[in-house]
Coordinates of C-alpha atoms in Angstrom, one line a residue:
M1 CA 117.0 110.1 114.4
S2 CA 117.0 106.7 112.7
E3 CA 120.3 104.8 112.4
L4 CA 120.8 102.7 109.3
L5 CA 121.7 99.1 110.3
G6 CA 122.0 97.7 106.8
N7 CA 120.2 94.9 104.9
K8 CA 120.3 92.1 107.5
I9 CA 117.9 91.3 110.4
P10 CA 119.7 92.3 113.6
D11 CA 120.3 89.7 116.2
N12 CA 117.7 91.2 118.6
I13 CA 115.0 90.8 116.0
L14 CA 116.3 87.4 114.8
S15 CA 115.8 86.2 118.4
I16 CA 112.1 87.1 118.1
V17 CA 111.4 85.7 114.6
S18 CA 113.8 82.7 114.4
P19 CA 112.0 79.4 113.7
D20 CA 113.9 78.0 116.7
T21 CA 112.2 80.5 119.1
E22 CA 109.1 78.5 119.9
R23 CA 107.8 80.5 122.8
R24 CA 107.4 84.1 121.6
I25 CA 106.8 87.3 123.6
N26 CA 103.5 88.3 122.1
T27 CA 104.3 91.9 121.2
A28 CA 102.4 93.4 118.3
V29 CA 104.5 93.8 115.2
F30 CA 103.1 96.7 113.1
L31 CA 103.0 96.3 109.4
I32 CA 102.5 99.2 107.0
T33 CA 101.5 98.6 103.4
K34 CA 100.7 100.9 100.5
D35 CA 97.1 100.8 99.2
M36 CA 95.8 101.4 95.7
D37 CA 95.5 105.1 96.4
N38 CA 99.1 105.3 97.6
F39 CA 98.1 105.8 101.2
P40 CA 99.7 103.9 104.0
R41 CA 97.6 101.2 105.6
G42 CA 98.4 99.7 109.0
A43 CA 98.0 96.2 110.3
M44 CA 99.3 94.3 113.3
L45 CA 100.9 90.8 113.2
S46 CA 101.8 88.5 116.0
P47 CA 105.4 87.2 116.2
Y48 CA 103.8 83.8 115.7
Q49 CA 103.0 84.9 112.1
I50 CA 106.7 85.6 111.3
C51 CA 109.6 83.3 110.8
S52 CA 113.1 84.1 109.5
V53 CA 114.6 81.8 106.8
S54 CA 118.0 83.7 106.9
D55 CA 119.3 86.9 108.2
G56 CA 118.1 88.6 105.0
E57 CA 114.7 87.1 104.5
F58 CA 111.6 86.1 106.5
L59 CA 108.3 84.5 106.0
F60 CA 105.1 86.1 107.3
S61 CA 101.4 85.4 107.0
V62 CA 98.4 87.7 106.8
Y63 CA 94.6 87.0 106.6
S64 CA 93.7 86.0 103.1
G65 CA 90.8 88.4 102.6
S66 CA 92.4 91.4 104.2
N67 CA 93.3 94.7 102.6
T68 CA 96.9 94.0 103.7
A69 CA 97.0 90.8 101.6
G70 CA 95.5 92.7 98.6
N71 CA 98.1 95.5 99.0
L72 CA 101.0 93.1 99.2
K73 CA 99.8 91.1 96.2
T74 CA 99.5 94.3 94.2
N75 CA 102.8 96.1 95.0
G76 CA 104.7 94.1 97.6
I77 CA 105.8 97.2 99.5
A78 CA 106.0 96.7 103.3
L79 CA 107.4 98.2 106.4
F80 CA 107.6 96.2 109.7
I81 CA 107.9 97.9 113.0
F82 CA 109.3 95.9 115.9
Q83 CA 109.2 97.4 119.4
E84 CA 112.1 96.0 121.5
G85 CA 115.0 96.9 123.8
G86 CA 113.7 100.4 124.6
G87 CA 113.6 101.3 120.9
V88 CA 112.0 100.6 117.6
T89 CA 113.5 98.7 114.6
Y90 CA 112.1 99.3 111.2
V91 CA 112.4 96.7 108.4
R92 CA 111.5 98.0 105.0
C93 CA 111.2 95.3 102.4
R94 CA 109.7 93.9 99.2
S95 CA 107.4 91.0 99.7
A96 CA 105.9 88.4 97.4
E97 CA 103.3 85.7 97.9
V98 CA 104.7 82.2 98.4
K99 CA 102.5 80.2 96.1
G100 CA 101.2 76.8 97.1
H101 CA 101.2 77.5 100.9
K102 CA 97.8 78.4 102.4
L103 CA 97.9 78.3 106.2
I104 CA 94.8 77.1 107.9
N105 CA 93.8 77.4 111.5
S106 CA 90.5 77.2 113.2
N107 CA 89.5 80.8 112.7
S108 CA 90.9 81.8 109.3
E109 CA 92.9 81.1 106.2
E110 CA 96.2 83.0 105.9
I111 CA 98.4 83.7 102.9
L112 CA 102.2 83.3 103.2
F113 CA 104.6 85.9 101.9
I114 CA 108.4 86.2 101.8
A115 CA 110.1 89.4 102.7
S116 CA 113.4 90.3 101.0
D117 CA 115.5 93.3 99.9
L118 CA 115.5 94.5 103.4
V119 CA 116.5 98.0 104.6
V120 CA 116.8 98.0 108.4
T121 CA 116.9 101.1 110.6
R122 CA 116.6 101.6 114.3
D123 CA 115.3 104.5 116.5
F124 CA 116.7 104.5 120.1
S125 CA 117.5 107.2 122.6
E126 CA 119.1 106.6 125.9
K127 CA 117.3 109.7 127.1
A128 CA 113.8 108.7 125.9
K129 CA 113.6 104.9 126.0
I130 CA 110.3 103.2 125.1
T131 CA 109.1 101.8 128.4
S132 CA 106.1 99.8 127.3
V133 CA 105.1 97.9 124.2
T134 CA 101.9 96.8 122.6
L135 CA 101.0 93.3 123.7
F136 CA 98.3 91.0 122.5
D137 CA 96.1 89.2 125.1
E138 CA 96.8 85.7 123.8
S139 CA 94.5 83.8 126.2
S140 CA 91.8 83.2 123.6
V141 CA 93.9 83.0 120.5
M142 CA 97.0 81.0 121.5
E143 CA 95.7 77.8 119.9
N144 CA 95.4 79.6 116.5
Y145 CA 98.8 81.4 117.0
R146 CA 100.4 78.0 117.6
R147 CA 98.8 76.4 114.6
T148 CA 99.9 79.2 112.3
F149 CA 103.4 79.2 113.8
I150 CA 103.9 75.4 113.5
Q151 CA 103.0 75.6 109.8
I152 CA 105.3 78.6 109.1
R153 CA 108.1 77.1 111.1
E154 CA 108.0 73.9 109.1
I155 CA 108.1 75.8 105.8
A156 CA 110.9 78.1 107.1
K157 CA 113.1 75.2 108.2
G158 CA 112.8 73.6 104.8
W159 CA 113.1 76.8 102.9
K160 CA 115.3 76.6 99.7
G161 CA 114.6 80.1 98.5

C-alpha cells in the first residue's frame, strides 16, 4: 500500500535530481502521461533529463516530437516513477512547458517542462524489497546525456520561478 509523503520531493529523490548531483546513477525514470483518448502513455527519462529547482518543483525535458511532449502540452498531467532504496516513489504533478528554452544535443531537440503541484507517495515493503532497477546502458549516449544535463542544470541554478 502506498504511503502519502506530501507535496515535497523527498531527500532520497532530491539526491538523484539535484542540479548539484553531476554524476547520476542512470536508472530509468518512468513517466506516465494522459493521451487525447484519456489512456495512460508511458515513457522513460534519464536522470540527466531532470533537475530540481526546489523541493517542490523540478525541470525535465522530453523529445520535442514525441507523444509525451504533445500530451504534456495538451493537459500537463504527469506521473513520475522513481525506483530507489528497495522501493518506488511516485510523484504526481502538473507540468507546463517552459517557453524559450529548447535544449539541443547532437541527436535531438528537447522541450523543457516545469513540474509543480506535487503529490508524492511511496511503496516499500521490508518483506518484498525491489532488488533490481531498470538501468540504461549509457556507453553510447553519455555525451548526449551530459549535453542535456548541462543545459538543464544551468537553467535550474538560475531559476526564478
